[in-house]
Amino acid sequence: MILADTNVLLDIVTDDLAWADWAQHHLDGAKLRDRLAINDAVYAELSVRYARMEDLDAMLAAAGIAIEPIPKPALFLAGKAFERYRKRGGTRTGMLPDFFIGAHAVVADAPLITRDTGRYRSYFPDIRLISP
């Protein structure tokens, strides 16, 4: 399994001039190598762009992207990583989904396609990233 981060899918959905081609290239390559998936946190973040759940589900189906629940060990790891972030002076409270996504990738031993590498590398040193 290869996980995709929200920002990569939004690059395609919004047809981002700077990143859509990069995102599509890496998502297509991932689908050739393995099963491409998102988790619950990415699904929730993507839902902001869609008026109806059926529309989001249709986009994911057309793109060949599965939805994988976050395993309990990843939820625990995410909480611990977020705790470290806060102890180091992190002030943003709306970042917990990023920790769910990173922990899921680590626990599943799945590469993560993302443009947001700094936090993932800082709090999940063993994570395998596909990034610019």
CSV table of N, CA and C in Angstrom, one decimal:
chain,number,residue,atom,x,y,z
A,1,MET,N,0.8,-1.2,0.0
A,1,MET,CA,0.0,0.0,0.0
A,1,MET,C,0.9,1.2,0.0
A,2,ILE,N,0.4,2.2,-0.7
A,2,ILE,CA,1.1,3.6,-0.7
A,2,ILE,C,0.0,4.6,-0.3
A,3,LEU,N,0.3,5.4,0.7
A,3,LEU,CA,-0.7,6.4,1.1
A,3,LEU,C,-0.5,7.7,0.4
A,4,ALA,N,-1.6,8.4,0.2
A,4,ALA,CA,-1.5,9.8,-0.4
A,4,ALA,C,-1.9,10.8,0.7
A,5,ASP,N,-1.2,11.9,0.8
A,5,ASP,CA,-1.5,13.0,1.7
A,5,ASP,C,-2.6,13.9,1.0
A,6,THR,N,-3.3,14.6,1.8
A,6,THR,CA,-4.4,15.5,1.4
A,6,THR,C,-3.8,16.5,0.3
A,7,ASN,N,-2.7,17.1,0.6
A,7,ASN,CA,-2.2,18.1,-0.3
A,7,ASN,C,-2.0,17.7,-1.7
A,8,VAL,N,-1.6,16.4,-1.8
A,8,VAL,CA,-1.3,15.9,-3.2
A,8,VAL,C,-2.6,15.7,-3.9
A,9,LEU,N,-3.7,15.2,-3.3
A,9,LEU,CA,-4.9,15.1,-3.9
A,9,LEU,C,-5.6,16.4,-4.2
A,10,LEU,N,-5.4,17.4,-3.3
A,10,LEU,CA,-6.0,18.7,-3.6
A,10,LEU,C,-5.3,19.4,-4.7
A,11,ASP,N,-4.0,19.1,-4.9
A,11,ASP,CA,-3.3,19.6,-6.1
A,11,ASP,C,-4.0,19.2,-7.4
A,12,ILE,N,-4.5,18.0,-7.4
A,12,ILE,CA,-5.1,17.5,-8.6
A,12,ILE,C,-6.6,18.1,-8.7
A,13,VAL,N,-7.3,18.0,-7.6
A,13,VAL,CA,-8.7,18.4,-7.6
A,13,VAL,C,-8.8,19.9,-7.9
A,14,THR,N,-7.8,20.7,-7.5
A,14,THR,CA,-7.8,22.2,-7.8
A,14,THR,C,-7.1,22.5,-9.0
A,15,ASP,N,-6.5,21.5,-9.7
A,15,ASP,CA,-5.6,21.7,-10.9
A,15,ASP,C,-4.6,22.8,-10.6
A,16,ASP,N,-3.9,22.6,-9.5
A,16,ASP,CA,-2.8,23.6,-9.1
A,16,ASP,C,-1.7,23.7,-10.2
A,17,LEU,N,-1.5,24.9,-10.6
A,17,LEU,CA,-0.5,25.1,-11.7
A,17,LEU,C,0.9,24.6,-11.4
A,18,ALA,N,1.3,24.8,-10.1
A,18,ALA,CA,2.6,24.4,-9.7
A,18,ALA,C,2.8,22.9,-9.4
A,19,TRP,N,1.7,22.2,-9.0
A,19,TRP,CA,1.9,20.9,-8.4
A,19,TRP,C,1.1,19.8,-9.0
A,20,ALA,N,0.0,20.1,-9.8
A,20,ALA,CA,-0.9,19.1,-10.3
A,20,ALA,C,-0.2,18.0,-11.1
A,21,ASP,N,0.7,18.4,-12.0
A,21,ASP,CA,1.4,17.5,-12.9
A,21,ASP,C,2.3,16.6,-12.0
A,22,TRP,N,3.0,17.1,-11.1
A,22,TRP,CA,3.9,16.3,-10.2
A,22,TRP,C,3.0,15.3,-9.4
A,23,ALA,N,1.9,15.8,-8.9
A,23,ALA,CA,1.0,14.9,-8.1
A,23,ALA,C,0.5,13.8,-8.9
A,24,GLN,N,0.0,14.1,-10.1
A,24,GLN,CA,-0.6,13.1,-11.0
A,24,GLN,C,0.5,12.0,-11.4
A,25,HIS,N,1.7,12.5,-11.7
A,25,HIS,CA,2.8,11.6,-12.0
A,25,HIS,C,3.1,10.6,-10.9
A,26,HIS,N,3.2,11.1,-9.7
A,26,HIS,CA,3.5,10.2,-8.6
A,26,HIS,C,2.3,9.3,-8.2
A,27,LEU,N,1.1,9.8,-8.3
A,27,LEU,CA,0.0,9.0,-8.0
A,27,LEU,C,-0.2,7.8,-9.0
A,28,ASP,N,0.0,8.2,-10.3
A,28,ASP,CA,0.0,7.2,-11.3
A,28,ASP,C,1.1,6.1,-11.1
A,29,GLY,N,2.3,6.6,-10.8
A,29,GLY,CA,3.4,5.7,-10.6
A,29,GLY,C,3.1,4.8,-9.4
A,30,ALA,N,2.5,5.3,-8.3
A,30,ALA,CA,2.2,4.5,-7.1
A,30,ALA,C,1.2,3.4,-7.5
A,31,LYS,N,0.2,3.8,-8.3
A,31,LYS,CA,-0.8,2.7,-8.7
A,31,LYS,C,-0.2,1.6,-9.5
A,32,LEU,N,0.9,1.9,-10.2
A,32,LEU,CA,1.5,0.8,-11.0
A,32,LEU,C,2.3,-0.1,-10.1
A,33,ARG,N,2.8,0.4,-8.9
A,33,ARG,CA,3.6,-0.4,-8.0
A,33,ARG,C,2.8,-1.1,-6.9
A,34,ASP,N,1.7,-0.5,-6.5
A,34,ASP,CA,1.0,-1.0,-5.3
A,34,ASP,C,-0.4,-0.5,-5.3
A,35,ARG,N,-1.1,-0.7,-4.2
A,35,ARG,CA,-2.4,-0.2,-4.0
A,35,ARG,C,-2.3,1.2,-3.4
A,36,LEU,N,-3.0,2.1,-4.0
A,36,LEU,CA,-3.0,3.5,-3.5
A,36,LEU,C,-4.2,3.7,-2.6
A,37,ALA,N,-3.9,4.4,-1.4
A,37,ALA,CA,-5.0,4.6,-0.4
A,37,ALA,C,-4.8,5.9,0.3
A,38,ILE,N,-5.9,6.3,0.9
A,38,ILE,CA,-5.9,7.4,1.9
A,38,ILE,C,-6.5,6.8,3.2
A,39,ASN,N,-6.4,7.6,4.2
A,39,ASN,CA,-7.0,7.2,5.5
A,39,ASN,C,-8.2,8.1,5.9
A,40,ASP,N,-8.7,7.8,7.0
A,40,ASP,CA,-9.9,8.6,7.5
A,40,ASP,C,-9.6,10.1,7.6
A,41,ALA,N,-8.4,10.5,8.0
A,41,ALA,CA,-8.1,11.9,8.2
A,41,ALA,C,-8.0,12.6,6.9
A,42,VAL,N,-7.4,11.9,5.9
A,42,VAL,CA,-7.4,12.5,4.5
A,42,VAL,C,-8.8,12.6,3.9
A,43,TYR,N,-9.6,11.6,4.1
A,43,TYR,CA,-11.0,11.7,3.6
A,43,TYR,C,-11.7,12.9,4.2
A,44,ALA,N,-11.6,13.1,5.5
A,44,ALA,CA,-12.2,14.2,6.2
A,44,ALA,C,-11.7,15.5,5.6
A,45,GLU,N,-10.4,15.6,5.5
A,45,GLU,CA,-9.9,16.9,4.9
A,45,GLU,C,-10.3,17.1,3.5
A,46,LEU,N,-10.4,16.1,2.7
A,46,LEU,CA,-10.9,16.2,1.3
A,46,LEU,C,-12.4,16.6,1.2
A,47,SER,N,-13.1,16.2,2.2
A,47,SER,CA,-14.6,16.4,2.2
A,47,SER,C,-14.9,17.9,2.1
A,48,VAL,N,-14.0,18.8,2.6
A,48,VAL,CA,-14.3,20.2,2.5
A,48,VAL,C,-14.5,20.7,1.1
A,49,ARG,N,-13.9,20.0,0.1
A,49,ARG,CA,-14.0,20.4,-1.3
A,49,ARG,C,-15.2,19.9,-2.0
A,50,TYR,N,-16.0,19.1,-1.3
A,50,TYR,CA,-17.2,18.4,-2.0
A,50,TYR,C,-18.5,18.7,-1.2
A,51,ALA,N,-19.5,19.0,-2.0
A,51,ALA,CA,-20.8,19.3,-1.4
A,51,ALA,C,-21.5,18.0,-0.9
A,52,ARG,N,-21.2,16.9,-1.6
A,52,ARG,CA,-21.9,15.6,-1.2
A,52,ARG,C,-20.8,14.5,-1.1
A,53,MET,N,-21.1,13.6,-0.2
A,53,MET,CA,-20.2,12.5,0.1
A,53,MET,C,-20.1,11.6,-1.2
A,54,GLU,N,-21.2,11.5,-1.9
A,54,GLU,CA,-21.2,10.7,-3.1
A,54,GLU,C,-20.2,11.2,-4.2
A,55,ASP,N,-20.1,12.5,-4.2
A,55,ASP,CA,-19.1,13.1,-5.2
A,55,ASP,C,-17.7,12.8,-4.8
A,56,LEU,N,-17.4,12.9,-3.6
A,56,LEU,CA,-16.0,12.6,-3.1
A,56,LEU,C,-15.7,11.1,-3.3
A,57,ASP,N,-16.7,10.2,-3.0
A,57,ASP,CA,-16.5,8.8,-3.2
A,57,ASP,C,-16.4,8.5,-4.7
A,58,ALA,N,-17.1,9.2,-5.6
A,58,ALA,CA,-16.9,8.9,-7.0
A,58,ALA,C,-15.6,9.3,-7.5
A,59,MET,N,-15.0,10.5,-7.0
A,59,MET,CA,-13.7,10.9,-7.4
A,59,MET,C,-12.7,9.9,-7.0
A,60,LEU,N,-12.8,9.4,-5.7
A,60,LEU,CA,-11.8,8.4,-5.2
A,60,LEU,C,-11.9,7.1,-6.0
A,61,ALA,N,-13.1,6.7,-6.3
A,61,ALA,CA,-13.3,5.4,-7.1
A,61,ALA,C,-12.7,5.6,-8.5
A,62,ALA,N,-13.0,6.7,-9.2
A,62,ALA,CA,-12.4,7.0,-10.5
A,62,ALA,C,-10.9,7.0,-10.5
A,63,ALA,N,-10.3,7.5,-9.4
A,63,ALA,CA,-8.9,7.6,-9.3
A,63,ALA,C,-8.3,6.3,-8.8
A,64,GLY,N,-9.1,5.3,-8.5
A,64,GLY,CA,-8.5,4.0,-8.0
A,64,GLY,C,-7.9,4.1,-6.6
A,65,ILE,N,-8.5,5.0,-5.7
A,65,ILE,CA,-7.9,5.2,-4.4
A,65,ILE,C,-8.8,4.6,-3.4
A,66,ALA,N,-8.3,3.7,-2.6
A,66,ALA,CA,-9.0,3.0,-1.5
A,66,ALA,C,-8.9,3.8,-0.2
A,67,ILE,N,-9.9,3.5,0.7
A,67,ILE,CA,-9.9,4.2,2.0
A,67,ILE,C,-9.5,3.1,3.0
A,68,GLU,N,-8.4,3.4,3.8
A,68,GLU,CA,-7.9,2.4,4.8
A,68,GLU,C,-8.1,3.1,6.2
A,69,PRO,N,-8.8,2.4,7.1
A,69,PRO,CA,-8.9,2.9,8.4
A,69,PRO,C,-7.5,3.0,9.1
A,70,ILE,N,-7.4,3.9,10.0
A,70,ILE,CA,-6.1,4.1,10.7
A,70,ILE,C,-6.1,3.0,11.8
A,71,PRO,N,-5.0,2.2,11.8
A,71,PRO,CA,-4.9,1.2,12.8
A,71,PRO,C,-4.7,1.8,14.2
A,72,LYS,N,-5.1,1.1,15.2
A,72,LYS,CA,-5.0,1.6,16.6
A,72,LYS,C,-3.6,1.9,17.0
A,73,PRO,N,-2.6,1.1,16.7
A,73,PRO,CA,-1.2,1.5,17.0
A,73,PRO,C,-0.8,2.8,16.4
A,74,ALA,N,-1.3,3.1,15.2
A,74,ALA,CA,-1.0,4.4,14.5
A,74,ALA,C,-1.7,5.5,15.3
A,75,LEU,N,-2.9,5.3,15.8
A,75,LEU,CA,-3.6,6.3,16.6
A,75,LEU,C,-2.8,6.7,17.8
A,76,PHE,N,-2.2,5.7,18.5
A,76,PHE,CA,-1.4,5.9,19.7
A,76,PHE,C,-0.2,6.6,19.3
A,77,LEU,N,0.5,6.2,18.3
A,77,LEU,CA,1.8,6.8,17.8
A,77,LEU,C,1.5,8.3,17.5
A,78,ALA,N,0.4,8.6,16.8
A,78,ALA,CA,0.1,9.9,16.4
A,78,ALA,C,-0.1,10.8,17.7
A,79,GLY,N,-0.8,10.3,18.7
A,79,GLY,CA,-0.9,11.1,19.9
A,79,GLY,C,0.4,11.4,20.6
A,80,LYS,N,1.3,10.4,20.6
A,80,LYS,CA,2.6,10.6,21.2
A,80,LYS,C,3.4,11.6,20.4
A,81,ALA,N,3.4,11.5,19.1
A,81,ALA,CA,4.1,12.5,18.3
A,81,ALA,C,3.6,13.9,18.4
A,82,PHE,N,2.2,14.0,18.5
A,82,PHE,CA,1.6,15.3,18.7
A,82,PHE,C,2.0,15.9,20.1
A,83,GLU,N,2.1,15.0,21.1
A,83,GLU,CA,2.5,15.4,22.4
A,83,GLU,C,3.9,16.0,22.4
A,84,ARG,N,4.9,15.3,21.6
A,84,ARG,CA,6.2,15.8,21.5
A,84,ARG,C,6.2,17.2,20.8
A,85,TYR,N,5.4,17.3,19.8
A,85,TYR,CA,5.3,18.6,19.1
A,85,TYR,C,4.9,19.7,20.0
A,86,ARG,N,3.9,19.4,20.9
A,86,ARG,CA,3.4,20.4,21.8
A,86,ARG,C,4.5,20.8,22.8
A,87,LYS,N,5.2,19.7,23.3
A,87,LYS,CA,6.3,20.0,24.3
A,87,LYS,C,7.4,20.7,23.7
A,88,ARG,N,7.7,20.6,22.4
A,88,ARG,CA,8.7,21.4,21.8
A,88,ARG,C,8.3,22.8,21.5
A,89,GLY,N,7.1,23.2,21.9
A,89,GLY,CA,6.6,24.6,21.7
A,89,GLY,C,5.7,24.7,20.5
A,90,GLY,N,5.2,23.6,19.9
A,90,GLY,CA,4.3,23.7,18.9
A,90,GLY,C,2.9,24.3,19.4
A,91,THR,N,2.4,25.3,18.7
A,91,THR,CA,1.2,26.0,19.1
A,91,THR,C,0.0,25.7,18.3
A,92,ARG,N,0.2,25.2,17.1
A,92,ARG,CA,-1.0,24.9,16.3
A,92,ARG,C,-1.7,23.7,16.8
A,93,THR,N,-3.0,23.8,17.0
A,93,THR,CA,-3.8,22.7,17.6
A,93,THR,C,-4.5,22.0,16.5
A,94,GLY,N,-4.7,22.5,15.3
A,94,GLY,CA,-5.4,21.9,14.2
A,94,GLY,C,-4.5,20.9,13.3
A,95,MET,N,-3.4,20.5,13.9
A,95,MET,CA,-2.5,19.7,13.1
A,95,MET,C,-2.6,18.2,13.3
A,96,LEU,N,-3.4,17.8,14.3
A,96,LEU,CA,-3.5,16.4,14.6
A,96,LEU,C,-3.7,15.5,13.4
A,97,PRO,N,-4.5,15.9,12.4
A,97,PRO,CA,-4.6,15.0,11.2
A,97,PRO,C,-3.3,14.6,10.6
A,98,ASP,N,-2.3,15.6,10.5
A,98,ASP,CA,-1.0,15.3,9.9
A,98,ASP,C,-0.3,14.2,10.7
A,99,PHE,N,-0.5,14.2,12.0
A,99,PHE,CA,0.1,13.2,12.9
A,99,PHE,C,-0.6,11.8,12.6
A,100,PHE,N,-1.9,11.8,12.4
A,100,PHE,CA,-2.6,10.6,12.1
A,100,PHE,C,-2.1,10.0,10.8
A,101,ILE,N,-1.9,10.8,9.8
A,101,ILE,CA,-1.4,10.4,8.5
A,101,ILE,C,0.0,9.9,8.6
A,102,GLY,N,0.9,10.6,9.2
A,102,GLY,CA,2.3,10.1,9.3
A,102,GLY,C,2.4,8.9,10.1
A,103,ALA,N,1.7,8.8,11.2
A,103,ALA,CA,1.8,7.5,12.0
A,103,ALA,C,1.2,6.3,11.3
A,104,HIS,N,0.1,6.6,10.5
A,104,HIS,CA,-0.4,5.5,9.7
A,104,HIS,C,0.6,4.9,8.7
A,105,ALA,N,1.3,5.9,8.1
A,105,ALA,CA,2.3,5.4,7.1
A,105,ALA,C,3.4,4.6,7.8
A,106,VAL,N,3.9,5.1,8.9
A,106,VAL,CA,4.9,4.4,9.7
A,106,VAL,C,4.5,3.0,10.1
A,107,VAL,N,3.3,2.9,10.8
A,107,VAL,CA,2.8,1.6,11.3
A,107,VAL,C,2.5,0.7,10.2
A,108,ALA,N,2.0,1.1,9.0
A,108,ALA,CA,1.7,0.3,7.9
A,108,ALA,C,3.0,0.0,7.0
A,109,ASP,N,4.1,0.6,7.4
A,109,ASP,CA,5.3,0.6,6.6
A,109,ASP,C,5.0,0.9,5.1
A,110,ALA,N,4.2,2.0,4.9
A,110,ALA,CA,3.7,2.4,3.6
A,110,ALA,C,4.4,3.7,3.3
A,111,PRO,N,4.9,3.9,2.1
A,111,PRO,CA,5.4,5.2,1.6
A,111,PRO,C,4.2,6.2,1.6
A,112,LEU,N,4.5,7.4,1.8
A,112,LEU,CA,3.5,8.5,1.8
A,112,LEU,C,3.9,9.5,0.8
A,113,ILE,N,3.0,9.8,-0.2
A,113,ILE,CA,3.2,10.8,-1.2
A,113,ILE,C,2.7,12.1,-0.6
A,114,THR,N,3.6,13.1,-0.5
A,114,THR,CA,3.3,14.4,0.1
A,114,THR,C,4.2,15.5,-0.3
A,115,ARG,N,3.8,16.7,-0.2
A,115,ARG,CA,4.7,17.8,-0.4
A,115,ARG,C,5.1,18.4,1.0
A,116,ASP,N,4.5,18.0,2.0
A,116,ASP,CA,4.7,18.5,3.4
A,116,ASP,C,5.6,17.6,4.1
A,117,THR,N,6.9,17.8,3.9
A,117,THR,CA,7.9,16.8,4.4
A,117,THR,C,8.4,17.2,5.8
A,118,GLY,N,8.5,18.4,6.2
A,118,GLY,CA,9.2,18.8,7.4
A,118,GLY,C,8.7,18.2,8.6
A,119,ARG,N,7.4,18.3,8.9
A,119,ARG,CA,6.9,17.7,10.1
A,119,ARG,C,6.9,16.2,10.1
A,120,TYR,N,6.7,15.6,9.0
A,120,TYR,CA,6.7,14.1,8.9
A,120,TYR,C,8.1,13.6,9.2
A,121,ARG,N,9.1,14.3,8.7
A,121,ARG,CA,10.5,13.8,8.9
A,121,ARG,C,10.9,14.1,10.4
A,122,SER,N,10.4,15.2,10.9
A,122,SER,CA,10.8,15.6,12.3
A,122,SER,C,10.2,14.6,13.3
A,123,TYR,N,9.0,14.2,13.1
A,123,TYR,CA,8.3,13.4,14.2
A,123,TYR,C,8.2,12.0,13.8
A,124,PHE,N,8.5,11.6,12.6
A,124,PHE,CA,8.5,10.2,12.2
A,124,PHE,C,9.7,9.9,11.4
A,125,PRO,N,10.9,9.8,12.0
A,125,PRO,CA,12.1,9.7,11.3
A,125,PRO,C,12.2,8.4,10.4
A,126,ASP,N,11.5,7.4,10.7
A,126,ASP,CA,11.5,6.2,9.9
A,126,ASP,C,10.5,6.2,8.7
A,127,ILE,N,9.8,7.3,8.5
A,127,ILE,CA,8.8,7.4,7.5
A,127,ILE,C,9.5,7.4,6.1
A,128,ARG,N,8.8,6.7,5.1
A,128,ARG,CA,9.3,6.7,3.7
A,128,ARG,C,8.5,7.7,3.0
A,129,LEU,N,9.1,8.8,2.5
A,129,LEU,CA,8.3,9.8,1.8
A,129,LEU,C,8.6,9.8,0.3
A,130,ILE,N,7.6,10.0,-0.5
A,130,ILE,CA,7.7,10.3,-1.9
A,130,ILE,C,7.4,11.8,-2.0
A,131,SER,N,8.4,12.6,-2.2
A,131,SER,CA,8.2,14.1,-2.1
A,131,SER,C,9.1,14.8,-3.1
A,132,PRO,N,8.8,16.1,-3.4
A,132,PRO,CA,9.7,16.8,-4.3
A,132,PRO,C,11.0,17.0,-3.7
